[in-house]
Each structure stands twice: as C-alpha cells, then as structure tokens.
Amino acid sequence: MTATIRGRFQWTVALPVVALLLLAATWANHESWPVLVLVAAALVASVVCAVHHAEVVAHKVGEPFGSLILAVAVTVIEVGLIVMLMTSGGEGTSTYARDTVFAAIMITVNGILGISLLVGAAKHHLVSFNATGTGSALSTVVALAAVCLVLPSFTTSGKGREYSVSQLAFAAVASLALYAAFVFTQTVRHRDFFLPVSSDDQGRATGLLDEDDDGHADPPSGREAGLSAALLVTSLVAVVGLAKLLSPSIEDGVESLGFPYAVVGVVIALLVLAPESIAAVRNAARDRVQTSLNLALGSAMASIGLTIPTIAVAMIWVDGPLVLGLEPTQMVLLAITVAVATLTVVQGRAKALQGFVHLVLLATFLFLSMQP
C-alpha cells in the first residue's frame, strides 16, 4: 500500500513539470500531428494531476472544505479551457461558455450524482445523505442556472439570447453573491449538514459518520499538502496553456465529424469532470454518498457561479457576442433534471433506481447534443 502511494506521488510530481516543459517547447511550433498527440496526452495528464493534488489538499483540510477545493480547482480548469477556445475564434465561439456550463450541469447533476447513487445503492442497497444540506445546494444550483442560462432567452434588452452589458454585470454579481452565501453556509454556519452520515439497515440517516473509522489513509503532512498546493498551481497553468495549443484541433475534429458546435462544450466538460467523477464513485462505494453529492452539486454550482462572472470580465478583451440563453431543448432537459433531482434529494435516501434515472437523463443529453 505504501509503495502504491509513493508511486502515485512520484508520477503526479513529475507529470506537471513535464507538461509545463512541453508547453514551453511547443508553444511556437505545434501544428504537426505527433506534437498534437503529445500535447493532448499532456493535457489529460495535467487534468488528472490537478485533481489529484486538489484531493491531497482537500484530505488535509477535511470535509466540507475538501469538496469545495476540488470544485474550485475543476472550475479553474474549465474557465481556462473556455477562455482559450473563445480567444481562438471560430464560428461557435459565442456559445462555448453556455454550452460548457450547461454540459457541466448535466454531467454533475445527472452523471456524477446518478453514478454515485447507483454504485452506493448497488453495494449498500440503500444510501443515505443529509437532505437539508443537499437540498440547499440543489436550490442554489437551480437559482444560478435560472439567472445565468434561462432568463437570457426571455429578456428584451439584449440581442437574441444575449444579456445586455448591464444585465450581464448584474448576473455576474448575483452569481458570485449566491456562491459566496452557499460557501459560508457550507463551511461556517451549517457545516454539519454537509458531512457524511451513517445509516441503518433501511437507509435512514442515524448520525454523522465516524471520521476516525472510515477506512481512509491518514491525512498528508503539512509538507506534502504544501507541495501538492504548488503542483496544483503548476498543473492548472499547464492545462490552460496546453488547451490553447489544442483548441483549434478540438474545433476541427468536431466539425469533421459533422457534430454541432455545442459538442465542443460537452468535450470540455467531460474532460474536466472525468477525474472528479472517479473520486465521487470511490466515495459512494465507501458509503460516503454525502461527499459524492457535495462534489456533484458543488461542481455544478462553481461551474456557474465562478465561470459566468469570469467570462463576463473576459468579454472586456474578447471580441464578439456572448450567448448565454439556452435553446428550447436544453431548457426542457434542465427542467426535467431539476424535477427529478428534487424528488431524489427530498427523501434523504435513495435506491439504485434513482441513480439509473439520472444516468438515462445524462445519456439523453449526450445523444441530443450530437443529434439535436
């Protein structure tokens, strides 16, 4: 076990540095396919390393701060990818932010939440979580989605599905305020509502899970956590830079397959959220579904509450429109997701069936993204 941890630690230390060196070496010349393959491999490795080091820091600080750190780290990666794609130009530039954020919502609320419930319930028959804390997270996600993605399709001050300048500024401030209020609730005022809970044979919550007997490795030392924090920053820089090099190829690949430009946003969200999905599944298998739900809803919340304000500021330097309003099909999918998620969360416990329902909604979203 110790050898496995040491091996993982070594490659996660080396890869971010290698990725950064590759970025510097290929910045001026990266058009050939062998170089692009190396860049793509380094990008994936950097994402995995970033989330790994975020997990190390998160393990040091504990829950619910750990889930918050993971969510923010993933959002930084997502914002970097979106901005790099938007600055590269192209026909679908105006909708990249909307499509990526919406894809992140669908993947987190239906994908991560669904697979976590399915894995947890398949192993433990019924899984329990704190409905109060999870419900407040879900309501914040819904409010953010409504303000940033639904209302732009119905306002009249901007063109089409765009916000006017003043409306975009208001949406950005409102998003940050909502996110800050939730973080304060999660980490200060009502922290206990977001901690893993134990359950009886019927899946009813009976109290907070014993953190000293959860089967986890000991928390890392302060030195290890500090090194991981530095490597986390290195990984994030590598991700943003490598994404800049790879962005034209992503767009060309989607176009050559005949898919809509919205698929670019799906690709970004899938790439960024894949490692976090693995972390959520591992927690669900240990009967720590509350941590999995914190990861899912926290990522959805950060994806809107931090991405939209950042993109709003970036539009000062990025030319072109910013389309945030969802299309009718997307709004229907969002409404169904909200209804199903509410019914799932309100009970405070779930069966495997509820996880499967969410996964079917995710599959529907992915299929309709490719065949609208």
XYZ file of C-alpha atoms in Angstrom, residues 24-368:
345
model
C 7.274 25.909 -23.399
C 8.940 23.743 -26.057
C 5.914 23.529 -28.390
C 4.384 26.998 -27.932
C 5.784 28.345 -31.203
C 5.517 25.142 -33.262
C 2.733 22.636 -32.560
C 0.958 22.061 -35.883
C 2.223 18.534 -36.616
C 0.102 15.566 -35.537
C 2.788 13.860 -33.388
C 3.194 17.059 -31.385
C -0.596 17.473 -31.038
C -0.873 13.902 -29.731
C 1.788 14.678 -27.115
C 0.000 17.905 -26.209
C -3.334 16.066 -25.834
C -1.730 13.396 -23.636
C -0.059 16.049 -21.512
C -3.364 17.930 -21.190
C -5.192 14.850 -19.904
C -2.325 14.037 -17.544
C -2.298 17.612 -16.238
C -6.032 17.491 -15.518
C -5.638 14.205 -13.620
C -2.669 15.585 -11.673
C -4.511 18.815 -10.857
C -7.441 16.944 -9.370
C -5.099 14.534 -7.540
C -3.231 17.377 -5.859
C -6.521 19.108 -5.079
C -7.607 15.861 -3.391
C -4.411 15.789 -1.317
C -5.007 19.331 -0.115
C -8.681 18.513 0.413
C -7.778 15.469 2.526
C -5.591 17.677 4.680
C -8.312 20.259 5.373
C -11.186 17.716 5.628
C -14.850 17.954 4.698
C -16.684 20.009 3.562
C -13.676 22.175 2.667
C -12.231 19.316 0.611
C -15.183 19.157 -1.773
C -15.057 22.934 -2.115
C -11.362 22.884 -3.080
C -11.991 20.171 -5.672
C -14.910 22.080 -7.165
C -12.954 25.328 -7.422
C -9.929 23.570 -8.949
C -12.106 21.938 -11.596
C -13.784 25.271 -12.329
C -10.433 27.000 -12.824
C -9.578 24.362 -15.425
C -12.973 24.784 -17.075
C -12.686 28.580 -17.237
C -9.199 28.318 -18.705
C -10.379 25.961 -21.436
C -13.393 28.141 -22.296
C -11.386 31.356 -22.482
C -8.693 29.736 -24.610
C -11.301 28.406 -27.049
C -13.110 31.733 -27.187
C -9.939 33.667 -27.926
C -9.041 31.227 -30.714
C -12.025 32.440 -32.744
C -14.337 30.255 -34.807
C -17.998 30.003 -35.660
C -19.175 28.594 -32.332
C -17.219 30.964 -30.085
C -20.265 32.892 -28.854
C -21.911 29.795 -27.316
C -18.883 27.978 -25.859
C -19.450 29.334 -22.343
C -23.154 28.464 -22.349
C -22.669 25.010 -23.835
C -19.821 24.126 -21.476
C -21.589 25.331 -18.343
C -24.825 23.581 -19.324
C -22.907 20.385 -20.095
C -21.230 20.636 -16.683
C -24.652 20.892 -15.017
C -25.970 17.852 -16.878
C -22.837 15.816 -16.174
C -22.684 16.698 -12.476
C -26.382 16.635 -11.529
C -27.255 13.623 -13.696
C -23.918 11.897 -14.309
C -21.879 12.205 -11.106
C -24.947 12.212 -8.865
C -26.509 9.322 -10.792
C -23.460 7.051 -10.857
C -22.778 7.785 -7.182
C -26.290 6.763 -6.166
C -26.197 3.714 -8.420
C -22.827 2.486 -7.131
C -23.626 3.248 -3.499
C -27.079 1.666 -3.562
C -25.906 -1.363 -5.542
C -23.368 -2.086 -2.809
C -25.347 -0.988 0.254
C -28.951 -1.449 -1.039
C -29.976 1.992 0.202
C -27.817 5.075 0.647
C -28.480 7.967 2.991
C -27.466 11.610 2.945
C -28.448 14.863 4.588
C -31.466 16.136 2.661
C -31.230 19.590 4.242
C -27.681 20.321 3.114
C -28.058 18.623 -0.257
C -31.365 20.386 -0.860
C -29.850 23.798 -0.186
C -27.034 23.009 -2.644
C -29.534 21.932 -5.295
C -31.679 25.044 -4.821
C -28.587 27.240 -5.259
C -27.691 25.420 -8.487
C -31.238 25.920 -9.784
C -31.212 29.631 -8.949
C -27.832 30.121 -10.636
C -28.945 28.229 -13.741
C -32.125 30.285 -13.977
C -30.344 33.643 -13.654
C -27.425 32.846 -15.964
C -28.811 30.411 -18.539
C -32.619 30.593 -18.681
C -33.503 34.283 -18.330
C -31.255 35.478 -21.202
C -33.617 33.679 -23.585
C -36.528 35.844 -22.417
C -35.068 39.312 -21.783
C -35.566 42.030 -24.398
C -32.688 44.463 -23.761
C -30.031 42.288 -25.401
C -29.924 40.733 -28.853
C -31.297 37.233 -29.262
C -30.278 35.063 -26.327
C -27.734 37.553 -25.012
C -27.742 39.742 -21.915
C -27.154 43.452 -22.273
C -23.994 44.816 -20.637
C -25.825 45.903 -17.500
C -27.767 42.627 -17.300
C -24.569 40.600 -17.674
C -22.931 42.630 -14.910
C -25.926 42.028 -12.633
C -25.923 38.282 -13.399
C -22.204 38.103 -12.618
C -22.584 39.885 -9.271
C -25.674 37.844 -8.364
C -23.836 34.615 -9.207
C -20.874 35.499 -7.026
C -23.189 36.524 -4.175
C -25.120 33.247 -4.352
C -21.951 31.201 -4.483
C -20.378 33.099 -1.590
C -23.538 32.707 0.505
C -23.548 28.964 -0.101
C -19.848 28.596 0.741
C -20.432 30.462 4.010
C -23.359 28.161 4.794
C -21.415 25.027 3.894
C -18.193 25.808 5.706
C -19.185 28.054 8.622
C -22.824 28.409 9.605
C -24.208 24.897 8.897
C -21.150 22.737 8.263
C -22.709 19.603 9.816
C -25.350 19.472 7.075
C -22.634 18.598 4.526
C -20.733 15.918 6.431
C -21.147 12.199 5.601
C -23.822 10.439 7.653
C -24.155 6.875 8.885
C -27.320 4.887 8.223
C -29.266 1.896 9.489
C -30.293 -1.197 7.506
C -33.236 0.702 5.988
C -31.052 3.525 4.687
C -32.226 6.034 7.303
C -29.616 8.528 8.475
C -28.642 7.918 12.103
C -25.866 10.452 12.654
C -22.533 11.758 11.407
C -20.124 9.159 10.071
C -17.195 8.332 12.325
C -14.306 10.090 10.586
C -11.744 8.081 12.558
C -13.019 4.725 11.300
C -13.757 5.403 7.635
C -11.060 3.293 6.047
C -9.167 6.272 4.658
C -5.428 6.788 4.671
C -4.016 9.168 7.254
C -4.116 12.843 6.222
C -0.941 14.056 4.468
C 1.648 16.044 6.355
C 1.805 19.814 6.072
C 4.860 19.489 3.812
C 3.075 17.095 1.439
C -0.008 19.303 1.357
C 2.140 22.372 0.627
C 3.931 20.583 -2.220
C 0.582 19.466 -3.647
C -0.714 23.046 -3.482
C 2.298 24.225 -5.523
C 1.915 21.376 -8.008
C -1.805 22.112 -8.260
C -0.984 25.633 -9.479
C 1.617 24.189 -11.893
C -0.927 21.718 -13.265
C -3.546 24.426 -13.768
C -1.078 26.621 -15.682
C -0.165 23.645 -17.877
C -3.839 22.835 -18.527
C -4.689 26.357 -19.654
C -1.618 26.666 -21.874
C -1.958 23.224 -23.463
C -5.647 23.860 -24.097
C -4.684 26.976 -26.016
C -2.439 24.875 -28.272
C -5.045 22.147 -28.740
C -8.177 24.282 -29.165
C -8.064 24.571 -32.985
C -7.791 20.768 -33.274
C -10.791 20.235 -30.972
C -12.925 22.507 -33.139
C -11.693 20.911 -36.373
C -12.390 17.422 -35.034
C -15.969 18.259 -34.041
C -16.569 19.929 -37.411
C -15.146 16.990 -39.365
C -17.497 14.591 -37.562
C -20.457 16.759 -38.528
C -21.488 17.441 -34.933
C -22.913 20.780 -33.726
C -20.521 23.229 -32.076
C -22.276 22.547 -28.753
C -20.387 19.241 -28.668
C -17.166 21.216 -28.057
C -18.630 22.313 -24.714
C -19.551 18.712 -23.915
C -15.992 17.580 -24.678
C -14.563 20.245 -22.379
C -16.927 19.337 -19.528
C -16.325 15.588 -19.899
C -12.564 16.089 -19.913
C -12.564 18.320 -16.859
C -15.053 16.346 -14.770
C -13.845 12.792 -15.501
C -11.321 12.577 -12.625
C -13.776 14.156 -10.194
C -16.376 11.581 -11.256
C -13.953 8.830 -10.254
C -13.462 10.451 -6.850
C -17.234 10.623 -6.346
C -17.695 6.956 -7.262
C -14.957 5.908 -4.827
C -16.665 7.790 -2.023
C -20.040 6.270 -2.907
C -18.555 2.769 -2.802
C -17.379 3.538 0.769
C -20.935 4.572 1.720
C -19.913 8.247 1.775
C -22.593 9.379 -0.661
C -22.860 12.780 1.015
C -19.295 13.545 -0.095
C -20.193 12.413 -3.631
C -23.219 14.714 -3.676
C -21.087 17.576 -2.333
C -18.727 17.018 -5.244
C -21.519 16.826 -7.828
C -23.590 19.825 -6.744
C -20.565 21.843 -5.647
C -19.015 21.450 -9.090
C -22.275 22.433 -10.802
C -22.545 25.474 -8.554
C -18.940 26.559 -9.058
C -19.243 25.977 -12.786
C -21.963 28.626 -12.991
C -21.176 30.871 -10.040
C -17.493 31.303 -10.908
C -17.388 30.695 -14.665
C -20.042 33.203 -15.727
C -18.543 36.139 -13.761
C -15.060 35.294 -15.076
C -16.302 35.085 -18.658
C -18.190 38.364 -18.156
C -14.918 40.062 -17.199
C -13.068 38.341 -20.058
C -15.570 39.787 -22.541
C -13.887 43.166 -21.988
C -10.977 41.826 -24.067
C -12.710 39.104 -26.141
C -14.442 40.323 -29.280
C -17.834 39.043 -30.344
C -21.169 38.250 -28.682
C -21.734 36.106 -25.587
C -24.807 33.901 -25.976
C -25.923 32.553 -22.592
C -29.603 31.744 -23.152
C -30.441 28.062 -23.504
C -32.183 26.611 -26.539
C -35.706 25.160 -26.023
C -34.465 21.547 -25.923
C -31.831 22.462 -23.350
C -34.413 24.226 -21.175
C -36.667 21.159 -21.248
C -33.764 18.931 -20.220
C -32.878 21.347 -17.410
C -36.485 21.448 -16.165
C -36.739 17.634 -16.142
C -33.376 17.363 -14.371
C -34.457 19.840 -11.683
C -37.734 17.963 -11.095
C -36.058 14.554 -10.871
C -33.198 15.821 -8.699
C -35.658 17.450 -6.296
C -37.581 14.175 -5.897
C -34.274 12.356 -5.350
C -32.901 14.757 -2.740
C -36.030 15.451 -0.705
C -36.160 11.896 0.715
C -32.648 11.892 2.179
C -32.068 8.343 0.935
C -32.072 6.664 -2.451
C -32.260 3.338 -4.258
C -30.266 2.244 -7.296
C -33.276 3.052 -9.495
C -32.964 6.769 -8.780
C -29.337 6.742 -9.864
C -30.281 4.919 -13.055
C -32.955 7.518 -13.854
C -30.358 10.304 -13.638
C -27.973 8.373 -15.883
C -30.698 7.948 -18.516
C -31.194 11.723 -18.468
C -27.436 12.163 -18.979
C -27.476 9.735 -21.906
C -30.410 11.647 -23.407
C -28.471 14.903 -23.121
C -25.367 13.432 -24.756
C -27.356 11.915 -27.616
C -29.335 15.080 -28.312
